[in-house]
Amino acid sequence: MRRRQFLAAPLALAAGVRLQGDEKPKALEVTDPRATSGDPVEPNWESGNTVTVGPKSADMVGSDQKAIQAAVDYVARLGGGTVRILPGTYRMRNAVYLRSRVRIVGSGLDSVLIKEPSVKTKLTADSDWYEQEITLADPKGFEVGDGIYLRAQNANGGTSLDRHLRTLVARSGNRFKLDKMLVGNFWVGQEATATTLFAIFDGMHVSDVAIENITLDGNRANNEFLNGNYVGCIFLRESNRIRLRGVTSRNFNGDALSWQVCHDVVAEDCHSHDCAGYGMHAGSGSQRTVAARNRLERNDIGFFFCWGVRWSVCESNTILDNRRFGVSVGHKDTDNLVRRNDIQRSGKVGVLFRQEHGPGFSPNRNRLEDNRILDSGGSEDGIGVKVEGQTQSVGIARNEIRETRASAKRIGVKIEPETKDIRLAENRIEGFAQAVVDLRKA
C-alpha cells in the first residue's frame, strides 16, 4: 500500500466510505434511517401531519384562499405534511402562497378553486420604489387581503413595464398599504394601474412541494390577460423538487402551469385546457423538468421550453388543438428530449425549434423521437416540424408526421439554410405538398 493510501484508509473508514485505488468515494446506503435534524433522509412514516379544509366538517372551515392558506401555514410550521382540500367550490381573491415540504391534495374535479373576476383602476398619486402604499382612483371592488398586480409604462417611454405582485393589507378610503415595499416607480404620468390579478397557487424559494388531484379555474371570461412570465394558474419561481400530479388547470387568462428557474419539476397526468397562454411553461433556466402523460389542449402553445431549459423530458403527452404550436423549443434550450407525444391540429407548427436573439442562442442538441404529429397548420398552410435559424445538432427520428387533409401548401419538415447537423432518420412523412424542404446548401 502506498503511503498516501495507508494514511487515507482510517479516515475513509471513519467516514463510511471505501477507497479502492483512485475510485471516487461513495457514501454507504442508508438501510434504517432515523429522523435527524436537517437530514432529508427519513423513515417512511405510516402517517403524518394532515389538515383538512372544506366548506363544513373540516379542520379549517372555509371556502376561500384564507382557509387554505391557514392550513398550509399551520402544516409548514410543524415541518411539513399534507393539506387535504375537501369537495367544494373555493372563491379566490388572492393566491395561496406555497410553503416548503407541504403537499396539497384535492378531490379531483370536485375540489374547484376559481378566481374571482378582476377589477382594474388607475393610481392617482405617485408611488416611489421605497414606498409601501398606493392610492386608487376607484377603490370599488378592492378589499384588504386581495392580491393585486401593479403595472406602469417604462419611464423612458418604451413598451416595457414595471410589474409587481402584491397584497393589500390595510386601507383608509382609497389609500391602501401593501405587504411589501415597491422596488420600482409607479407614477401617474406613466399610466400606473392596479388590477386584482394573481396566481391561484404561488411559490417562490420553496422546495419539496406537491400539488395533486385538484381543479383550478381561472375564470378567463371575467379576468384580464397576464403574461405567463409573471403569473399562471400555478406560478413558481426559483424553487426545487416540485411535483404537479393530476392537476386540472382551465380557463386562465394567461398560462396554465408556469415555473421559472425551477429545478427537478415533475408534472404528470395533468390537464391544461382553454387557457390564453401556454399549457405548460418550463421557464427560464429550469433544469431537469419531466412532463409525462399530460393533456394540453386549446391553449396558445401546448408545451413551451423557455430560455435555457436543459436536460428535460417531454414524454407521452397528448397535445391537441393549440392555437400556434404544439411544442416550442428555443433560446438556449439544449439537451432536451421530446418523445412519444401525440401532437395534433396545432394552429401553425406541430413542433418548432425557434431561433431567438441571433447567433449563440439556438436550441441545440435536442432530440425529437417517436412522436405522432398530425394536421399542423391552418386551412392552406402549415408545417409539421420546423427548424429555424442557426439551430445545430438536432435529431428527428422515427416520428409519424402526417397530413390527413388536402395537401394545399403544407410542409412536413422545413429546415432553414443556416442550421447545421439536423439529422432525419426513419420518419414517416405523408400527405404534404412537400415532405421535406431542406434549405441548407448541399
Coordinates of C-alpha atoms in Angstrom, one line a residue:
M1 CA 0.0 0.0 0.0
R2 CA 1.3 3.4 -0.9
R3 CA 2.0 5.8 2.0
R4 CA -0.9 8.2 0.9
Q5 CA -3.4 5.3 0.7
F6 CA -2.3 4.0 4.1
L7 CA -2.8 7.3 5.7
A8 CA -6.2 7.8 4.0
A9 CA -7.6 4.4 4.9
P10 CA -8.6 5.1 8.5
L11 CA -10.2 8.4 7.6
A12 CA -12.2 6.7 4.8
L13 CA -13.5 4.0 7.1
A14 CA -14.5 6.6 9.7
A15 CA -16.5 8.5 7.1
G16 CA -18.3 5.3 6.0
V17 CA -16.7 5.1 2.5
R18 CA -14.4 2.7 0.8
L19 CA -11.4 3.6 -1.3
Q20 CA -10.0 1.2 -4.0
G21 CA -7.1 2.8 -5.8
D22 CA -8.4 6.0 -7.4
E23 CA -12.1 5.1 -7.1
K24 CA -14.4 8.0 -6.2
P25 CA -15.6 7.6 -2.6
K26 CA -19.3 6.8 -2.1
A27 CA -21.4 7.0 1.0
L28 CA -22.9 3.8 2.3
E29 CA -26.6 3.1 1.7
V30 CA -28.9 4.1 4.5
T31 CA -30.8 1.0 5.4
D32 CA -32.5 2.0 8.7
P33 CA -32.8 5.8 8.8
R34 CA -33.8 7.8 11.9
A35 CA -35.2 11.3 11.9
T36 CA -32.3 13.6 12.3
S37 CA -32.4 17.4 12.3
G38 CA -31.5 18.7 8.9
D39 CA -31.3 15.3 7.2
P40 CA -33.8 14.8 4.3
V41 CA -33.4 11.0 4.5
E42 CA -36.1 9.9 6.9
P43 CA -38.1 6.7 7.7
N44 CA -41.2 6.0 5.6
W45 CA -43.7 7.1 8.3
E46 CA -47.1 5.3 8.2
S47 CA -49.0 8.5 8.9
G48 CA -48.1 12.2 9.1
N49 CA -49.5 15.6 9.9
T50 CA -52.7 16.1 7.8
V51 CA -55.1 19.1 7.9
T52 CA -58.4 19.2 6.1
V53 CA -60.0 22.3 4.5
G54 CA -63.7 22.4 3.5
P55 CA -66.9 24.4 3.5
K56 CA -68.0 22.4 6.5
S57 CA -66.9 19.5 8.7
A58 CA -63.2 20.2 8.3
D59 CA -60.2 21.1 10.4
M60 CA -60.2 24.5 8.7
V61 CA -63.7 25.5 7.7
G62 CA -64.0 28.0 4.8
S63 CA -64.4 28.2 1.1
D64 CA -61.7 30.8 0.1
Q65 CA -58.0 31.2 0.0
K66 CA -57.8 32.3 3.6
A67 CA -58.8 28.8 4.9
I68 CA -56.4 27.1 2.5
Q69 CA -53.6 29.4 3.4
A70 CA -54.2 28.9 7.1
A71 CA -53.9 25.2 6.7
V72 CA -50.7 25.5 4.5
D73 CA -49.1 27.8 7.1
Y74 CA -50.1 25.5 10.0
V75 CA -48.7 22.4 8.4
A76 CA -45.5 24.2 7.4
R77 CA -44.9 25.4 11.0
L78 CA -44.8 21.7 12.0
G79 CA -42.1 20.9 9.5
G80 CA -44.4 19.8 6.7
G81 CA -47.3 17.5 5.9
T82 CA -50.5 17.3 3.9
V83 CA -53.3 19.8 3.3
R84 CA -56.4 17.9 2.1
I85 CA -58.9 20.1 0.3
L86 CA -62.4 18.6 0.5
P87 CA -65.1 18.8 -2.2
G88 CA -66.4 22.3 -2.7
T89 CA -66.0 25.5 -4.7
Y90 CA -63.4 27.9 -3.3
R91 CA -63.6 31.6 -4.3
M92 CA -60.1 33.1 -4.7
R93 CA -59.4 36.8 -4.0
N94 CA -55.6 36.1 -3.7
A95 CA -53.1 33.3 -4.3
V96 CA -52.4 30.5 -1.9
Y97 CA -48.7 31.0 -1.1
L98 CA -46.9 27.7 -1.0
R99 CA -44.5 26.6 1.7
S100 CA -41.7 24.1 1.6
R101 CA -42.5 20.4 2.4
V102 CA -46.2 20.9 2.1
R103 CA -48.3 18.6 -0.1
I104 CA -51.7 19.9 -1.2
V105 CA -54.2 17.2 -2.3
G106 CA -57.7 17.9 -3.6
S107 CA -60.7 15.8 -4.6
G108 CA -60.2 16.0 -8.3
L109 CA -63.0 17.7 -10.3
D110 CA -65.0 18.1 -7.0
S111 CA -62.4 20.5 -5.5
V112 CA -62.6 23.6 -7.6
L113 CA -60.6 26.8 -6.8
I114 CA -62.0 29.6 -9.0
K115 CA -60.5 33.0 -9.4
E116 CA -62.9 35.9 -8.7
P117 CA -63.4 38.5 -11.5
S118 CA -60.7 41.1 -11.8
V119 CA -61.1 44.8 -11.4
K120 CA -58.7 47.5 -12.6
T121 CA -58.2 51.2 -11.8
K122 CA -55.5 53.9 -12.2
L123 CA -53.3 55.2 -9.5
T124 CA -54.0 58.9 -8.6
A125 CA -50.8 59.5 -6.6
D126 CA -47.2 58.7 -7.4
S127 CA -45.7 55.7 -5.6
D128 CA -41.9 55.5 -5.5
W129 CA -39.7 52.4 -5.3
Y130 CA -39.2 52.6 -1.5
E131 CA -42.8 53.2 -0.6
Q132 CA -45.4 50.6 0.7
E133 CA -48.7 52.2 -0.4
I134 CA -50.8 53.1 -3.4
T135 CA -53.7 55.4 -4.0
L136 CA -56.5 54.2 -6.3
A137 CA -58.7 56.3 -8.5
D138 CA -61.7 53.9 -7.9
P139 CA -61.3 51.6 -5.0
K140 CA -64.6 49.8 -5.7
G141 CA -64.0 46.0 -5.9
F142 CA -60.7 46.2 -4.0
E143 CA -60.6 44.7 -0.5
V144 CA -58.0 44.2 2.2
G145 CA -56.4 40.8 1.6
D146 CA -56.7 41.0 -2.2
G147 CA -53.9 40.0 -4.4
I148 CA -53.0 42.7 -7.0
Y149 CA -50.8 43.3 -10.0
L150 CA -49.2 46.7 -10.4
R151 CA -48.2 47.9 -13.9
A152 CA -46.6 51.1 -15.3
Q153 CA -45.2 52.2 -18.5
N154 CA -41.4 52.4 -18.7
A155 CA -40.1 55.7 -17.5
N156 CA -38.2 56.2 -20.8
G157 CA -41.3 55.9 -22.9
G158 CA -40.7 52.4 -24.1
T159 CA -43.1 49.5 -24.1
S160 CA -41.5 47.6 -21.2
L161 CA -43.4 47.6 -17.9
D162 CA -42.6 47.5 -14.2
R163 CA -44.6 44.6 -12.8
H164 CA -45.3 43.8 -9.2
L165 CA -47.5 41.2 -7.4
R166 CA -48.6 42.5 -4.0
T167 CA -51.3 42.0 -1.4
L168 CA -53.4 44.8 0.1
V169 CA -53.0 44.7 3.9
A170 CA -54.6 47.9 5.2
R171 CA -56.9 50.7 4.0
S172 CA -58.0 54.3 4.6
G173 CA -60.5 55.4 1.9
N174 CA -58.8 54.9 -1.5
R175 CA -55.3 54.6 0.1
F176 CA -54.0 51.0 0.6
K177 CA -51.0 49.6 2.3
L178 CA -49.0 46.8 0.6
D179 CA -47.5 43.8 2.2
K180 CA -44.0 44.6 0.7
M181 CA -42.3 47.7 -0.4
L182 CA -42.2 48.7 -4.1
V183 CA -38.9 48.1 -6.0
G184 CA -40.0 50.2 -8.9
N185 CA -41.7 53.5 -9.6
F186 CA -45.4 53.6 -10.2
W187 CA -46.2 57.2 -11.3
V188 CA -49.4 58.8 -12.6
G189 CA -47.5 60.1 -15.6
Q190 CA -46.6 56.5 -16.5
E191 CA -50.2 55.4 -16.5
A192 CA -49.7 53.2 -13.4
T193 CA -52.6 50.8 -12.7
A194 CA -53.6 48.2 -10.2
T195 CA -55.6 45.1 -11.1
T196 CA -56.7 42.2 -9.0
L197 CA -54.7 39.6 -10.8
F198 CA -52.7 36.8 -9.2
A199 CA -51.9 33.1 -9.5
I200 CA -54.1 30.5 -7.8
F201 CA -51.0 28.8 -6.3
D202 CA -47.9 30.9 -6.0
G203 CA -44.5 29.6 -4.9
M204 CA -41.1 31.3 -4.6
H205 CA -38.0 29.9 -2.9
V206 CA -39.8 26.7 -1.9
S207 CA -38.8 23.1 -2.2
D208 CA -40.3 19.6 -1.8
V209 CA -43.8 20.8 -2.6
A210 CA -46.6 18.7 -4.2
I211 CA -50.0 19.7 -5.7
E212 CA -52.2 16.8 -6.6
N213 CA -55.7 15.9 -7.8
I214 CA -57.3 19.4 -7.8
T215 CA -59.1 21.7 -10.2
L216 CA -58.1 25.3 -10.8
D217 CA -60.4 27.6 -12.8
G218 CA -59.0 31.0 -14.0
N219 CA -62.5 32.4 -14.9
R220 CA -61.0 33.7 -18.1
A221 CA -64.1 35.5 -19.4
N222 CA -64.0 37.8 -16.3
N223 CA -60.3 38.4 -15.9
E224 CA -57.6 40.4 -17.8
F225 CA -54.8 38.7 -19.6
L226 CA -51.5 38.4 -17.8
N227 CA -48.2 37.1 -19.4
G228 CA -47.1 33.7 -18.1
N229 CA -43.7 35.1 -17.1
Y230 CA -45.5 36.8 -14.3
V231 CA -48.4 34.6 -13.2
G232 CA -50.3 31.4 -14.1
C233 CA -52.9 29.1 -12.5
I234 CA -49.8 27.7 -10.8
F235 CA -46.8 30.1 -10.8
L236 CA -43.4 29.0 -9.3
R237 CA -40.0 30.8 -9.2
E238 CA -36.6 29.8 -8.0
S239 CA -37.8 26.6 -6.4
N240 CA -36.8 22.9 -6.4
R241 CA -38.3 19.5 -6.3
I242 CA -41.8 20.3 -7.2
R243 CA -44.4 17.6 -8.2
L244 CA -47.6 18.5 -10.0
R245 CA -49.8 15.4 -10.4
G246 CA -53.4 15.2 -11.6
V247 CA -53.9 19.0 -11.7
T248 CA -56.7 20.3 -14.0
S249 CA -55.9 24.0 -14.9
R250 CA -58.5 25.6 -17.1
N251 CA -59.8 28.9 -18.4
F252 CA -56.9 31.0 -17.2
N253 CA -56.3 34.3 -19.0
G254 CA -52.6 33.5 -19.2
D255 CA -50.5 30.3 -18.7
A256 CA -51.9 27.2 -17.0
L257 CA -48.8 26.0 -15.3
S258 CA -45.6 28.1 -15.3
W259 CA -42.3 27.6 -13.5
Q260 CA -39.3 29.9 -13.8
V261 CA -35.8 29.0 -12.7
C262 CA -37.1 25.9 -11.1
H263 CA -35.2 22.6 -11.0
D264 CA -36.5 19.0 -10.8
V265 CA -40.1 19.8 -11.6
V266 CA -42.2 16.7 -12.3
A267 CA -45.6 17.4 -14.0
E268 CA -47.6 14.2 -14.7
D269 CA -51.2 13.3 -15.5
C270 CA -52.3 17.0 -15.6
H271 CA -54.9 18.5 -17.8
S272 CA -54.3 22.1 -19.0
H273 CA -57.0 23.4 -21.3
D274 CA -58.6 26.5 -22.8
C275 CA -56.0 29.0 -21.4
A276 CA -55.0 32.2 -23.2
G277 CA -51.3 31.4 -22.6
Y278 CA -49.3 28.1 -22.5
G279 CA -50.5 24.8 -21.2
M280 CA -47.1 24.2 -19.6
H281 CA -44.3 26.8 -19.5
A282 CA -41.0 25.3 -18.4
G283 CA -39.5 28.7 -17.7
S284 CA -36.1 30.3 -17.9
G285 CA -33.1 28.4 -16.6
S286 CA -35.2 25.4 -15.4
Q287 CA -33.2 22.2 -15.3
R288 CA -34.4 18.5 -15.4
T289 CA -38.1 19.0 -15.9
V290 CA -40.1 15.8 -16.5
A291 CA -43.5 16.3 -18.1
A292 CA -45.3 13.0 -18.7
R293 CA -48.8 11.8 -19.6
N294 CA -50.3 15.3 -19.6
R295 CA -53.2 16.5 -21.7
L296 CA -52.6 20.0 -23.1
E297 CA -55.4 21.3 -25.4
R298 CA -56.8 24.5 -26.8
N299 CA -54.1 26.7 -25.3
D300 CA -51.9 29.2 -27.2
I301 CA -49.0 26.8 -27.1
G302 CA -49.1 23.3 -25.7
F303 CA -45.6 22.8 -24.1
F304 CA -43.2 25.7 -24.1
F305 CA -39.5 25.4 -23.4
C306 CA -38.5 29.0 -22.4
W307 CA -34.9 30.2 -22.1
G308 CA -32.0 27.9 -21.1
V309 CA -34.2 24.9 -20.3
R310 CA -31.9 21.8 -20.2
W311 CA -31.8 18.1 -19.5
S312 CA -35.6 17.9 -19.6
V313 CA -38.1 15.3 -21.0
C314 CA -41.5 16.0 -22.6
E315 CA -42.9 12.5 -23.0
S316 CA -46.1 10.6 -23.7
N317 CA -48.3 13.8 -23.6
T318 CA -51.4 14.4 -25.6
I319 CA -51.2 17.9 -27.2
L320 CA -54.2 18.9 -29.2
D321 CA -55.7 22.0 -30.9
N322 CA -53.3 24.5 -29.6
R323 CA -53.6 27.8 -31.4
R324 CA -50.0 28.3 -32.5
F325 CA -47.6 25.4 -31.7
G326 CA -47.8 22.0 -30.1
V327 CA -44.3 22.1 -28.7
S328 CA -41.9 25.1 -28.9
V329 CA -38.1 24.8 -28.1
G330 CA -36.0 27.9 -28.3
H331 CA -33.5 30.3 -26.7
K332 CA -30.5 28.2 -25.3
D333 CA -32.9 25.2 -24.7
T334 CA -30.4 22.4 -25.1
D335 CA -30.0 18.7 -24.4
N336 CA -33.8 18.0 -24.1
L337 CA -35.8 15.0 -25.3
V338 CA -39.3 15.2 -26.8
R339 CA -40.7 11.8 -27.4
R340 CA -43.8 9.6 -27.8
N341 CA -46.2 12.6 -27.8
D342 CA -49.4 12.8 -29.7
I343 CA -49.4 16.3 -31.3
Q344 CA -52.5 17.1 -33.4
R345 CA -54.1 20.1 -35.1
S346 CA -51.6 22.8 -34.0
G347 CA -52.6 26.1 -35.5
K348 CA -49.2 26.8 -37.2
V349 CA -46.5 24.3 -36.5
G350 CA -46.6 21.0 -34.7
V351 CA -43.0 21.2 -33.2
L352 CA -41.0 24.4 -33.6
F353 CA -37.2 24.8 -32.9
R354 CA -37.2 28.5 -32.8
Q355 CA -34.3 31.0 -33.2
E356 CA -34.3 34.0 -30.9
H357 CA -31.9 36.9 -30.4
G358 CA -29.3 35.9 -33.0
P359 CA -26.3 33.5 -33.1
G360 CA -25.4 31.7 -29.9
F361 CA -29.0 31.4 -28.6
S362 CA -30.1 28.4 -30.6
P363 CA -31.9 25.3 -29.4
N364 CA -29.0 22.8 -29.9
R365 CA -28.5 19.2 -29.1
N366 CA -32.2 18.3 -28.8
R367 CA -34.0 15.1 -29.8
L368 CA -37.4 14.6 -31.3
E369 CA -38.3 10.9 -31.4
D370 CA -41.2 8.6 -31.8
N371 CA -43.9 11.3 -31.9
R372 CA -47.1 11.5 -33.9
I373 CA -47.6 14.9 -35.4
L374 CA -50.8 15.3 -37.4
D375 CA -52.6 18.0 -39.4
S376 CA -50.5 21.1 -38.4
G377 CA -51.5 24.5 -39.7
G378 CA -54.5 26.3 -41.0
S379 CA -56.7 25.9 -44.0
E380 CA -53.9 26.5 -46.6
D381 CA -50.5 26.1 -45.0
G382 CA -48.8 24.7 -42.0
I383 CA -45.6 22.8 -41.0
G384 CA -45.2 19.6 -39.1
V385 CA -41.7 20.3 -37.8
K386 CA -39.8 23.5 -38.4
V387 CA -36.1 24.1 -37.5
E388 CA -35.1 27.7 -37.6
G389 CA -32.1 30.0 -37.6
Q390 CA -28.7 28.5 -36.6
T391 CA -30.0 25.5 -34.7
Q392 CA -27.4 22.7 -34.5
S393 CA -27.3 19.0 -33.7
V394 CA -30.9 18.1 -33.6
G395 CA -32.1 14.5 -34.1
I396 CA -35.5 13.9 -35.7
A397 CA -36.1 10.2 -35.7
R398 CA -39.0 7.7 -36.0
N399 CA -41.7 10.3 -36.0
E400 CA -45.0 9.9 -37.8
I401 CA -45.6 13.3 -39.4
R402 CA -48.8 13.2 -41.5
E403 CA -51.4 15.5 -43.1
T404 CA -54.8 13.9 -43.5
R405 CA -56.5 16.9 -45.1
A406 CA -55.8 18.2 -48.6
S407 CA -52.1 18.8 -49.0
A408 CA -52.5 22.5 -50.0
K409 CA -49.2 24.3 -49.4
R410 CA -48.3 22.3 -46.3
I411 CA -44.8 21.0 -45.5
G412 CA -43.8 18.0 -43.4
V413 CA -40.4 19.2 -42.2
K414 CA -38.8 22.5 -43.0
I415 CA -35.0 23.1 -42.3
E416 CA -33.8 26.7 -42.7
P417 CA -30.5 27.5 -44.5
E418 CA -28.1 28.3 -41.6
T419 CA -28.9 25.2 -39.5
K420 CA -26.3 22.5 -39.0
D421 CA -26.2 18.8 -38.3
I422 CA -30.0 18.3 -38.5
R423 CA -30.4 14.6 -38.8
L424 CA -33.6 12.9 -40.1
A425 CA -33.9 9.1 -39.7
E426 CA -36.7 6.6 -40.2
N427 CA -39.6 9.2 -40.1
R428 CA -42.9 8.5 -41.8
I429 CA -43.9 11.8 -43.6
E430 CA -47.1 11.6 -45.7
G431 CA -49.8 13.8 -47.2
F432 CA -47.9 17.1 -47.7
A433 CA -47.4 19.2 -50.7
Q434 CA -43.7 18.8 -49.8
A435 CA -42.5 16.2 -47.4
V436 CA -39.1 17.8 -46.6
V437 CA -37.9 21.3 -47.5
D438 CA -34.2 21.5 -46.7
L439 CA -32.8 24.9 -47.5
R440 CA -29.2 24.2 -46.4
K441 CA -26.6 24.3 -49.0
A442 CA -25.5 20.9 -50.3

